Coordinates of C-alpha atoms in Angstrom, one line a residue:
M1 CA -13.3 2.2 44.3
I2 CA -14.0 -0.5 41.7
F3 CA -16.4 0.5 38.9
N4 CA -18.3 -1.8 36.7
R5 CA -17.0 -1.2 33.2
K6 CA -16.0 -3.4 30.3
H7 CA -13.4 -3.0 27.6
F8 CA -16.1 -3.6 25.0
P9 CA -19.6 -5.0 25.3
I10 CA -20.1 -8.8 25.1
L11 CA -22.3 -8.5 22.0
F12 CA -19.5 -6.5 20.3
S13 CA -17.2 -9.4 21.0
T14 CA -19.6 -12.0 19.6
M15 CA -20.4 -10.0 16.5
L16 CA -16.7 -9.2 16.0
V17 CA -15.7 -12.9 15.9
I18 CA -18.7 -13.9 13.8
S19 CA -18.4 -11.2 11.2
L20 CA -14.6 -11.7 11.1
F21 CA -14.9 -15.4 10.2
C22 CA -17.9 -15.0 8.0
S23 CA -16.0 -12.5 5.9
C24 CA -13.4 -15.1 5.2
Q25 CA -16.0 -17.3 3.6
K26 CA -17.5 -14.8 1.2
K27 CA -15.1 -15.6 -1.6
T28 CA -13.0 -18.5 -2.7
V29 CA -10.2 -19.1 -0.3
S30 CA -6.8 -18.3 -1.7
S31 CA -3.4 -19.2 -0.2
S32 CA -3.2 -15.8 1.5
D33 CA -6.8 -16.2 2.9
E34 CA -5.8 -19.6 4.3
E35 CA -2.7 -18.1 5.9
Y36 CA -4.8 -15.4 7.4
R37 CA -7.3 -17.9 8.7
V38 CA -4.6 -19.9 10.5
V39 CA -3.0 -16.8 12.1
I40 CA -6.3 -15.3 13.3
E41 CA -7.4 -18.6 14.8
K42 CA -4.1 -18.9 16.7
A43 CA -4.4 -15.2 17.8
E44 CA -8.0 -15.7 19.1
K45 CA -7.0 -18.9 21.0
Y46 CA -4.1 -17.1 22.7
Y47 CA -6.3 -14.1 23.5
Y48 CA -9.1 -15.9 25.1
S49 CA -6.7 -18.1 27.2
G50 CA -5.0 -15.0 28.5
D51 CA -1.7 -15.6 26.7
Y52 CA -1.4 -12.0 25.6
N53 CA 2.2 -12.2 24.5
N54 CA 1.6 -14.8 21.8
A55 CA -1.7 -13.2 20.9
Y56 CA 0.0 -9.9 20.3
I57 CA 2.5 -11.6 18.0
E58 CA -0.2 -13.2 15.9
Y59 CA -2.4 -10.1 15.7
F60 CA 0.7 -8.1 14.6
K61 CA 1.3 -10.5 11.8
I62 CA -2.1 -9.7 10.3
K63 CA -1.0 -6.2 9.4
S64 CA 1.7 -7.7 7.0
L65 CA -0.6 -10.4 5.7
C66 CA -3.5 -8.1 4.7
K67 CA -3.6 -5.9 1.7
E68 CA -4.5 -2.2 1.9
D69 CA -8.0 -2.9 0.7
Q70 CA -8.7 -5.4 3.5
A71 CA -9.6 -2.7 5.9
D72 CA -12.0 -4.8 8.1
K73 CA -9.3 -7.3 9.0
I74 CA -6.7 -4.6 9.6
V75 CA -9.0 -2.6 11.9
Y76 CA -9.9 -5.7 13.9
A77 CA -6.2 -6.6 14.3
Y78 CA -5.5 -3.0 15.6
F79 CA -8.4 -3.3 18.0
R80 CA -7.1 -6.5 19.5
L81 CA -3.6 -5.1 19.8
A82 CA -4.9 -1.9 21.5
D83 CA -7.0 -4.0 23.8
I84 CA -4.1 -6.2 24.8
L85 CA -1.9 -3.1 25.5
N86 CA -4.7 -1.7 27.6
K87 CA -5.1 -4.9 29.6
T88 CA -1.4 -5.0 30.3
G89 CA -1.3 -1.4 31.4
D90 CA 0.6 0.1 28.5
Y91 CA -1.9 3.0 28.1
S92 CA 0.3 5.3 26.0
E93 CA 1.0 2.6 23.4
C94 CA -2.6 1.5 23.4
E95 CA -3.6 5.0 22.4
S96 CA -1.0 5.1 19.6
T97 CA -1.9 1.7 18.3
A98 CA -5.7 2.4 18.3
T99 CA -5.3 5.8 16.5
E100 CA -3.2 4.1 13.8
A101 CA -6.3 2.3 12.7
F102 CA -8.2 5.5 12.0
K103 CA -6.8 5.7 8.5
Y104 CA -8.6 2.5 7.6
F105 CA -12.0 3.5 8.9
E106 CA -13.2 5.0 5.6
K107 CA -12.8 1.6 3.8
C108 CA -13.9 -0.5 6.8
K109 CA -17.4 -1.9 6.1
E110 CA -17.9 -3.4 9.6
Q111 CA -18.9 -0.6 11.9
V112 CA -18.8 -3.0 14.9
Y113 CA -15.0 -3.1 14.6
I114 CA -14.8 0.7 14.6
N115 CA -17.1 0.9 17.6
A116 CA -15.0 -1.6 19.5
L117 CA -11.9 0.6 18.9
Y118 CA -13.8 3.7 20.1
N119 CA -14.9 1.8 23.2
C120 CA -11.4 0.6 23.9
L121 CA -10.0 4.1 23.6
G122 CA -12.8 5.3 26.0
I123 CA -11.6 2.8 28.6
N124 CA -8.0 3.7 28.0
Y125 CA -8.5 7.4 28.5
L126 CA -10.6 6.7 31.6
Q127 CA -7.7 4.8 33.1
L128 CA -5.5 7.8 32.3
K129 CA -8.0 10.1 34.0
D130 CA -8.5 11.9 30.7
Y131 CA -12.3 12.2 31.2
K132 CA -12.8 14.5 28.2
N133 CA -11.4 12.1 25.7
A134 CA -13.0 9.1 27.5
L135 CA -16.4 10.7 27.0
L136 CA -15.5 11.7 23.4
F137 CA -14.8 8.1 22.3
Y138 CA -17.6 6.5 24.3
N139 CA -20.0 8.9 22.6
K140 CA -18.6 8.0 19.2
A141 CA -19.2 4.3 20.0
L142 CA -22.7 5.2 21.2
I143 CA -23.7 7.2 18.1
N144 CA -22.5 4.4 15.7
S145 CA -24.0 1.5 17.7
S146 CA -27.0 0.0 15.9
H147 CA -28.1 -2.5 18.6
S148 CA -30.1 -1.3 21.6
I149 CA -28.2 -3.5 24.1
D150 CA -24.9 -2.2 22.8
Q151 CA -26.0 1.4 23.4
L152 CA -27.2 0.6 26.9
K153 CA -23.8 -1.0 27.7
V154 CA -21.9 2.0 26.4
K155 CA -24.1 4.4 28.4
N156 CA -23.1 2.4 31.5
N157 CA -19.5 3.1 30.6
I158 CA -20.3 6.8 30.2
A159 CA -21.9 6.8 33.7
V160 CA -18.7 5.4 35.1
V161 CA -16.8 8.3 33.7
Y162 CA -19.1 10.7 35.6
L163 CA -18.7 8.6 38.7
E164 CA -15.0 9.0 38.6
K165 CA -15.3 12.7 37.9
G166 CA -17.5 13.0 41.0
N167 CA -20.6 14.0 39.1
N168 CA -22.7 11.4 40.8
A169 CA -26.0 13.0 40.0
K170 CA -25.3 12.8 36.3
A171 CA -24.3 9.2 36.7
V172 CA -27.6 8.4 38.5
E173 CA -29.5 10.1 35.8
I174 CA -27.9 8.0 33.0
L175 CA -28.1 4.7 35.0
Q176 CA -31.7 5.2 36.0
S177 CA -32.6 5.7 32.3
I178 CA -31.0 2.5 31.2
I179 CA -32.0 0.3 34.1
K180 CA -35.6 0.3 33.0
H181 CA -35.0 -1.3 29.6
D182 CA -36.2 -4.9 29.2
S183 CA -33.3 -5.7 26.9
L184 CA -30.8 -4.9 29.8
K185 CA -32.9 -6.8 32.4
A186 CA -32.7 -9.8 30.1
D187 CA -28.9 -9.8 30.4
K188 CA -28.3 -10.6 34.1
V189 CA -24.6 -9.8 34.0
E190 CA -25.0 -6.4 32.4
Y191 CA -28.1 -5.6 34.4
A192 CA -26.2 -6.4 37.7
R193 CA -23.3 -4.2 36.5
A194 CA -25.5 -1.2 35.9
L195 CA -27.5 -1.8 39.1
D196 CA -24.3 -1.9 41.2
N197 CA -23.0 1.3 39.6
L198 CA -26.4 2.9 40.3
G199 CA -26.4 1.8 43.9
Y200 CA -22.8 3.2 44.4
A201 CA -23.8 6.5 42.8
K202 CA -26.8 6.8 45.1
F203 CA -24.6 5.9 48.1
K204 CA -22.3 8.9 47.2
L205 CA -25.5 11.0 47.1
N206 CA -26.6 9.6 50.5
E207 CA -29.8 8.2 48.9
S208 CA -31.6 5.6 51.1
S209 CA -32.3 3.2 48.2
A210 CA -28.6 2.7 47.6
L211 CA -28.3 -0.4 49.7
K212 CA -31.2 -2.1 48.0
D213 CA -29.6 -1.7 44.6
L214 CA -26.1 -2.8 45.9
A215 CA -27.6 -5.9 47.6
E216 CA -29.7 -6.9 44.6
S217 CA -26.7 -6.6 42.3
Y218 CA -24.6 -8.7 44.7
Q219 CA -27.3 -11.5 44.8
I220 CA -27.5 -11.6 41.0
R221 CA -23.7 -11.9 40.7
M222 CA -23.6 -14.6 43.4
S223 CA -26.2 -16.6 41.5
E224 CA -24.1 -16.2 38.3
N225 CA -20.9 -17.1 40.2
N226 CA -19.0 -14.3 38.5
D227 CA -16.0 -13.6 40.7
F228 CA -14.7 -10.8 38.5
D229 CA -17.9 -8.8 38.9
I230 CA -18.5 -10.0 42.5
T231 CA -15.3 -8.2 43.5
A232 CA -16.9 -4.8 42.6
S233 CA -20.0 -5.5 44.6
L234 CA -18.0 -6.6 47.6
M235 CA -15.9 -3.5 47.5
H236 CA -18.9 -1.2 47.2
L237 CA -20.6 -3.0 50.1
S238 CA -17.5 -2.7 52.2
E239 CA -17.3 1.0 51.6
Y240 CA -21.0 1.4 52.3
Y241 CA -20.7 -0.3 55.7
L242 CA -17.4 1.3 56.7
N243 CA -18.9 3.9 59.0
Q244 CA -22.0 1.9 60.1
Q245 CA -20.5 -1.6 60.7
P246 CA -16.7 -1.5 60.4
K247 CA -16.3 -5.3 61.1
L248 CA -18.8 -6.1 58.3
S249 CA -17.0 -3.7 56.1
I250 CA -13.6 -5.5 56.7
Q251 CA -15.3 -8.9 56.0
Y252 CA -16.5 -7.6 52.6
A253 CA -13.1 -6.2 51.8
L254 CA -11.5 -9.6 52.6
K255 CA -14.0 -11.4 50.4
A256 CA -13.3 -8.9 47.7
Y257 CA -9.5 -9.6 48.0
Q258 CA -10.2 -13.4 47.8
A259 CA -12.5 -13.1 44.8
A260 CA -9.9 -10.9 43.0
T261 CA -7.2 -13.5 43.8
R262 CA -9.3 -16.3 42.4
V263 CA -9.7 -14.6 39.0
N264 CA -6.1 -13.3 39.2
N265 CA -7.1 -9.6 38.9
P266 CA -4.1 -7.8 40.4
D267 CA -5.6 -4.3 40.2
D268 CA -8.7 -5.3 42.2
R269 CA -6.5 -7.1 44.7
L270 CA -4.5 -3.9 45.2
E271 CA -7.6 -1.8 45.6
A272 CA -9.0 -4.3 48.2
L273 CA -5.6 -4.2 50.0
D274 CA -5.6 -0.4 50.0
F275 CA -9.0 -0.5 51.7
L276 CA -7.8 -3.1 54.3
I277 CA -4.6 -1.1 55.1
K278 CA -6.6 2.1 55.7
N279 CA -8.9 0.4 58.1
A280 CA -6.5 -2.1 59.8
S281 CA -4.1 -1.7 62.7
G282 CA -1.3 -3.5 64.4
N283 CA -0.2 -6.8 62.9
E284 CA -3.0 -6.8 60.4
F285 CA -1.9 -3.5 59.0
K286 CA 1.7 -4.7 58.8
N287 CA 0.6 -7.9 57.1
Y288 CA -1.6 -6.2 54.5
Y289 CA 1.0 -3.6 53.8
Q290 CA 3.7 -6.2 53.1
I291 CA 1.3 -8.1 50.8
H292 CA 0.4 -4.8 49.1
S293 CA 4.0 -3.8 48.7
S294 CA 5.1 -7.1 47.3
L295 CA 2.1 -7.3 44.9
N296 CA 2.6 -3.8 43.7
D297 CA 6.3 -4.4 43.0
S298 CA 5.4 -7.6 41.2
I299 CA 2.7 -5.9 39.1
S300 CA 5.1 -3.0 38.2
N301 CA 7.8 -5.4 37.2
V302 CA 5.4 -7.6 35.1
R303 CA 3.9 -4.6 33.4
Q304 CA 7.3 -3.0 32.7
S305 CA 8.5 -6.4 31.4
A306 CA 5.4 -6.6 29.2
K307 CA 5.9 -3.1 27.9
N308 CA 9.5 -3.9 27.0
Q309 CA 8.5 -7.2 25.5
F310 CA 5.8 -5.6 23.4
A311 CA 8.2 -2.8 22.4
N312 CA 10.7 -5.5 21.2
L313 CA 7.9 -7.3 19.4
R314 CA 6.9 -4.1 17.6
Y315 CA 10.4 -3.4 16.7
N316 CA 11.2 -6.9 15.5
S317 CA 7.9 -7.1 13.6
D318 CA 8.3 -3.6 12.0
K319 CA 11.9 -4.6 11.0
A320 CA 10.6 -7.9 9.6
L321 CA 7.9 -6.0 7.7
K322 CA 10.4 -3.5 6.4
D323 CA 12.7 -6.3 5.3
Y324 CA 9.8 -8.1 3.7
Q325 CA 8.8 -4.9 1.8
L326 CA 12.4 -4.4 0.8
Q327 CA 12.6 -8.0 -0.4
K328 CA 9.4 -7.4 -2.3
T329 CA 10.8 -4.2 -3.9
Q330 CA 13.9 -6.1 -4.8
S331 CA 11.9 -8.9 -6.3
Y332 CA 10.0 -6.4 -8.4
L333 CA 13.2 -4.9 -9.5
Y334 CA 14.7 -8.2 -10.4
L335 CA 11.5 -9.1 -12.3
V336 CA 11.7 -5.8 -14.3
L337 CA 15.3 -6.4 -15.0
L338 CA 14.5 -10.0 -16.1
V339 CA 11.8 -8.7 -18.4
L340 CA 14.0 -6.1 -19.9
F341 CA 16.9 -8.6 -20.3
S342 CA 14.5 -11.1 -21.9
G343 CA 13.1 -8.4 -24.2
L344 CA 16.6 -7.4 -25.2
A345 CA 17.7 -11.0 -25.7
S346 CA 14.6 -11.6 -27.8
F347 CA 15.3 -8.5 -29.9
I348 CA 18.9 -9.6 -30.5
I349 CA 17.8 -13.2 -31.4
V350 CA 15.1 -11.9 -33.7
T351 CA 17.6 -9.4 -35.3
I352 CA 20.2 -12.1 -35.8
R353 CA 17.6 -14.5 -37.3
K354 CA 16.4 -11.8 -39.6
R355 CA 19.9 -11.1 -40.8
N356 CA 20.5 -14.8 -41.3
R357 CA 17.3 -15.1 -43.3
E358 CA 18.4 -12.1 -45.4
K359 CA 21.8 -13.7 -46.0
I360 CA 20.2 -17.0 -47.0
K361 CA 17.9 -15.1 -49.4
T362 CA 20.9 -13.3 -50.8
I363 CA 22.8 -16.6 -51.2
S364 CA 19.7 -18.2 -52.9
Y365 CA 19.4 -15.2 -55.2
E366 CA 23.1 -15.2 -56.1
T367 CA 23.0 -19.0 -56.7
E368 CA 20.0 -18.6 -59.0
T369 CA 21.7 -15.8 -60.8
R370 CA 24.9 -17.8 -61.2
I371 CA 23.0 -20.8 -62.5
A372 CA 21.1 -18.6 -65.0
K373 CA 24.4 -17.0 -66.1
K374 CA 26.0 -20.4 -66.6
I375 CA 23.0 -21.6 -68.6
H376 CA 23.1 -18.4 -70.7
D377 CA 26.8 -18.1 -71.2
E378 CA 27.7 -21.8 -71.6
L379 CA 24.7 -24.0 -72.4
A380 CA 22.7 -21.6 -74.5
N381 CA 25.6 -20.7 -76.8
D382 CA 26.6 -24.4 -77.1
V383 CA 23.0 -25.4 -77.9
F384 CA 22.7 -22.6 -80.4
N385 CA 25.9 -23.6 -82.1
A386 CA 24.9 -27.2 -82.1
L387 CA 21.6 -26.4 -83.8
T388 CA 23.3 -24.1 -86.3
F389 CA 25.8 -26.9 -87.1
A390 CA 23.0 -29.5 -87.5
E391 CA 21.1 -27.2 -89.9
S392 CA 24.1 -26.1 -92.0
Q393 CA 26.0 -29.4 -92.3
N394 CA 25.5 -32.6 -94.0
L395 CA 24.9 -35.0 -91.2
S396 CA 25.1 -38.0 -93.5
D397 CA 28.8 -37.4 -93.5
P398 CA 30.2 -39.6 -90.7
N399 CA 32.8 -36.9 -89.7
K400 CA 30.1 -34.2 -89.4
K401 CA 27.8 -36.5 -87.5
E402 CA 30.6 -37.4 -85.1
A403 CA 31.4 -33.7 -84.5
L404 CA 27.7 -33.0 -83.7
L405 CA 27.6 -35.9 -81.3
D406 CA 30.8 -34.6 -79.6
N407 CA 29.1 -31.2 -79.2
L408 CA 26.0 -32.8 -77.7
D409 CA 28.1 -34.9 -75.3
T410 CA 29.9 -31.7 -74.1
I411 CA 26.5 -30.0 -73.6
Y412 CA 25.3 -33.0 -71.6
N413 CA 28.3 -33.1 -69.4
R414 CA 28.0 -29.3 -68.7
T415 CA 24.3 -29.8 -67.9
R416 CA 25.1 -32.6 -65.5
N417 CA 27.8 -30.6 -63.7
I418 CA 25.4 -27.7 -63.2
S419 CA 22.8 -30.1 -61.9
R420 CA 25.2 -31.7 -59.5
E421 CA 26.4 -28.3 -58.2
N422 CA 22.8 -27.2 -57.4
S423 CA 21.0 -30.5 -56.8
E424 CA 19.4 -31.4 -53.5
I425 CA 21.9 -32.6 -50.9
Q426 CA 21.3 -35.9 -49.1
T427 CA 21.7 -35.3 -45.4
D428 CA 21.0 -38.8 -44.3
S429 CA 23.5 -41.6 -43.7
Q430 CA 24.7 -41.2 -47.3
F431 CA 26.0 -37.7 -46.7
G432 CA 29.6 -38.7 -46.1
Q433 CA 29.9 -40.6 -49.3
Q434 CA 28.2 -37.8 -51.3
L435 CA 30.7 -35.3 -49.9
T436 CA 33.6 -37.5 -50.7
D437 CA 32.3 -37.9 -54.3
L438 CA 32.0 -34.2 -54.6
L439 CA 35.6 -33.5 -53.6
L440 CA 37.1 -36.3 -55.6
Q441 CA 35.3 -35.2 -58.8
Y442 CA 37.7 -32.2 -59.0
Q443 CA 40.7 -34.6 -59.1
N444 CA 42.2 -35.1 -62.6
D445 CA 45.5 -35.7 -64.3
T446 CA 46.8 -32.3 -63.2
V447 CA 45.2 -31.8 -59.8
R448 CA 45.4 -34.3 -56.9
V449 CA 42.8 -34.0 -54.1
I450 CA 44.0 -35.4 -50.7
I451 CA 41.4 -35.9 -47.9
Q452 CA 42.8 -36.5 -44.4
D453 CA 41.0 -37.9 -41.3
F454 CA 37.6 -37.8 -43.0
S455 CA 36.6 -41.1 -41.2
N456 CA 37.0 -39.4 -37.8
I457 CA 33.8 -37.4 -38.3
N458 CA 30.5 -39.0 -37.3
W459 CA 28.2 -37.3 -39.7
D460 CA 25.1 -38.7 -38.0
E461 CA 25.8 -36.3 -35.1
I462 CA 25.7 -33.2 -37.4
K463 CA 22.4 -31.5 -38.0
K464 CA 20.9 -31.0 -41.5
E465 CA 21.7 -27.3 -41.9
P466 CA 25.4 -27.5 -41.0
K467 CA 25.8 -30.5 -43.4
I468 CA 24.3 -28.5 -46.3
A469 CA 26.5 -25.5 -45.4
I470 CA 29.6 -27.7 -45.4
Y471 CA 28.7 -29.2 -48.7
R472 CA 28.1 -25.9 -50.5
V473 CA 31.1 -24.1 -49.0
L474 CA 33.5 -26.9 -49.9
Q475 CA 31.9 -27.0 -53.4
E476 CA 32.4 -23.3 -53.7
L477 CA 36.1 -23.6 -52.7
M478 CA 36.7 -26.5 -55.2
V479 CA 35.0 -24.6 -58.0
N480 CA 37.1 -21.5 -57.3
M481 CA 40.2 -23.7 -57.1
K482 CA 39.5 -25.2 -60.5
K483 CA 38.8 -21.7 -62.1
H484 CA 41.6 -19.6 -60.5
S485 CA 44.1 -21.5 -58.5
E486 CA 46.2 -23.4 -61.1
C487 CA 47.3 -25.7 -58.3
T488 CA 48.6 -29.2 -58.6
F489 CA 47.2 -30.5 -55.3
V490 CA 44.5 -29.8 -52.7
I491 CA 44.6 -31.0 -49.1
L492 CA 41.4 -31.1 -47.0
K493 CA 41.9 -32.0 -43.3
F494 CA 39.0 -32.9 -41.1
N495 CA 39.3 -32.5 -37.3
N496 CA 36.6 -33.8 -34.9
Q497 CA 36.5 -31.7 -31.7
K498 CA 34.2 -32.0 -28.7
S499 CA 32.0 -29.0 -29.5
H500 CA 32.8 -28.4 -33.2
I501 CA 34.2 -29.7 -36.5
E502 CA 37.2 -28.0 -38.0
I503 CA 37.9 -28.3 -41.7
N504 CA 41.2 -26.9 -43.1
Y505 CA 41.6 -26.4 -46.8
S506 CA 44.9 -25.6 -48.5
D507 CA 46.3 -25.7 -52.1
N508 CA 49.6 -24.8 -53.7
G509 CA 48.1 -22.6 -56.4
K510 CA 48.4 -18.8 -56.9
G511 CA 46.6 -17.6 -53.8
A512 CA 46.4 -14.0 -54.8
K513 CA 44.4 -14.9 -57.8
M514 CA 41.7 -16.2 -55.5
L515 CA 40.9 -12.6 -54.8
N516 CA 39.3 -12.4 -58.2
S517 CA 36.7 -14.8 -56.9
K518 CA 35.7 -12.5 -54.0
K519 CA 31.9 -13.0 -54.7
G520 CA 32.2 -16.8 -54.4
L521 CA 34.1 -16.5 -51.2
Q522 CA 31.6 -14.0 -49.8
N523 CA 28.8 -16.6 -50.5
A524 CA 30.8 -19.2 -48.6
E525 CA 31.3 -16.8 -45.6
N526 CA 27.6 -15.9 -45.5
R527 CA 26.6 -19.6 -45.4
I528 CA 29.0 -20.3 -42.5
N529 CA 27.8 -17.3 -40.6
A530 CA 24.2 -18.3 -41.0
I531 CA 24.9 -21.5 -39.0
K532 CA 26.9 -19.5 -36.3
G533 CA 30.2 -20.9 -37.6
T534 CA 33.4 -19.1 -38.7
I535 CA 35.5 -19.2 -41.8
T536 CA 38.9 -17.4 -42.4
F537 CA 40.9 -17.1 -45.6
D538 CA 44.7 -16.8 -46.0
F539 CA 46.0 -15.6 -49.4
E540 CA 49.8 -15.9 -50.0
T541 CA 51.1 -14.9 -53.4
D542 CA 52.6 -17.9 -55.2
K543 CA 52.3 -20.0 -52.0
G544 CA 48.7 -21.1 -52.4
F545 CA 45.4 -20.4 -50.7
K546 CA 44.2 -21.6 -47.3
A547 CA 40.8 -21.6 -45.6
S548 CA 39.8 -22.7 -42.0
I549 CA 36.2 -23.5 -41.3
I550 CA 34.8 -24.1 -37.8
I551 CA 31.2 -25.5 -37.6
P552 CA 29.5 -25.9 -34.2
K553 CA 27.9 -29.3 -33.6

């Protein structure tokens, strides 16, 4: 027998699609919202054109596109997946898919999505002959339906359960209660469906008004040109006339087979063929049996193929989702490591800069201390002696006057030297000349200063800080040479490399004595380290002193 039931009421379907797309417009569309919109539109297009394979793929994607708090969209996707599995005969997987959506019900704001899933499960359990669960989920859908027409349609589905159970009286009771409602009468398709079920239930109870209901439903469906529902009316009429007018019964069964063929409904075609086989003989029986056997094998193969295909789709999609989640986890891990590494690098850089600043402060302090000591030890005493001499001597005496002038000239020269040693360094195009002048001022009758390959250095390529460091360090070496080395010549060799400048200092003095100037050499080392360069010293007793300086460009 073919009962009039739907996977979910038409109003459910309309409200599902409307609420689904309206929810996408409630807030500003993000890239993920736009991606969802594209996928859901493709899924709906495939679904309504009957391309369930591609529809299944697109609906499955939605589970990975949606976040956990987007329960409405996820429940809708589960409903469509379950409905497709039901339509293709994979009832077990339909049940599993539908129940997966339950964990999102609490956060789902659209009750119509939940009701659609309940109704789908009701249909699924009915096809499995699990009447208890079919009634359970139909009643869940009924309780939560807020529209009168939806409630009437669900009640029609409940009546079908009782028809299949053989409780025809209960089915009649339910159908007679809903058939009177004006809202159902206004919907010709749904009214004809309930009326046909009512007529069939009455027929099973041998009530005389059964034919009237069956015939009225058939006429409505003919006027609506609905072959899908016409098949049910034709089969019920065929069964009704089987004992009274067998030929008319066969004619209705043939028409039912033809209507089911037009709408490509294999299950209804099989049921019509079953009826024809039972009531045919001879060649007709053989012909119907062959068609039935071929169609049944074809349906079994198609459905098994669909089950395998959907199983592969689920496996591949689950694998892709797990890979995506793993990739996401790895991305988060890489991000955490990057943040930690960046934090560590920042800490190291800050620490190095702080140390360099401390070194620079130390150098500045020591320089100031040295200048103060020089002024105190050398200039202050000389000035005091000059003042004492001027006060105690007769300056009208030419010799005394000349002696005072010589003392003042000495004071002036010492003052000028201190000024030169600590004056601001020019780091512009004049730097090369200023550095040369510095080095050559230490040359005298006893010490010769030799500068090699100085012209190879393009000082314009060197930054300000390295220039200042080079100047001060070479000045420190030359001062120490003059004080402690007792050398007769100094050689300064400049090498221009691709990434750095190398300066090699050497003299033929008493190298070990340079150890006495450890503080000055420490200042030089601090200056070079501050600009990320290196300086190394080589002391050889009675063989001179050597220093190698490397400055990055």
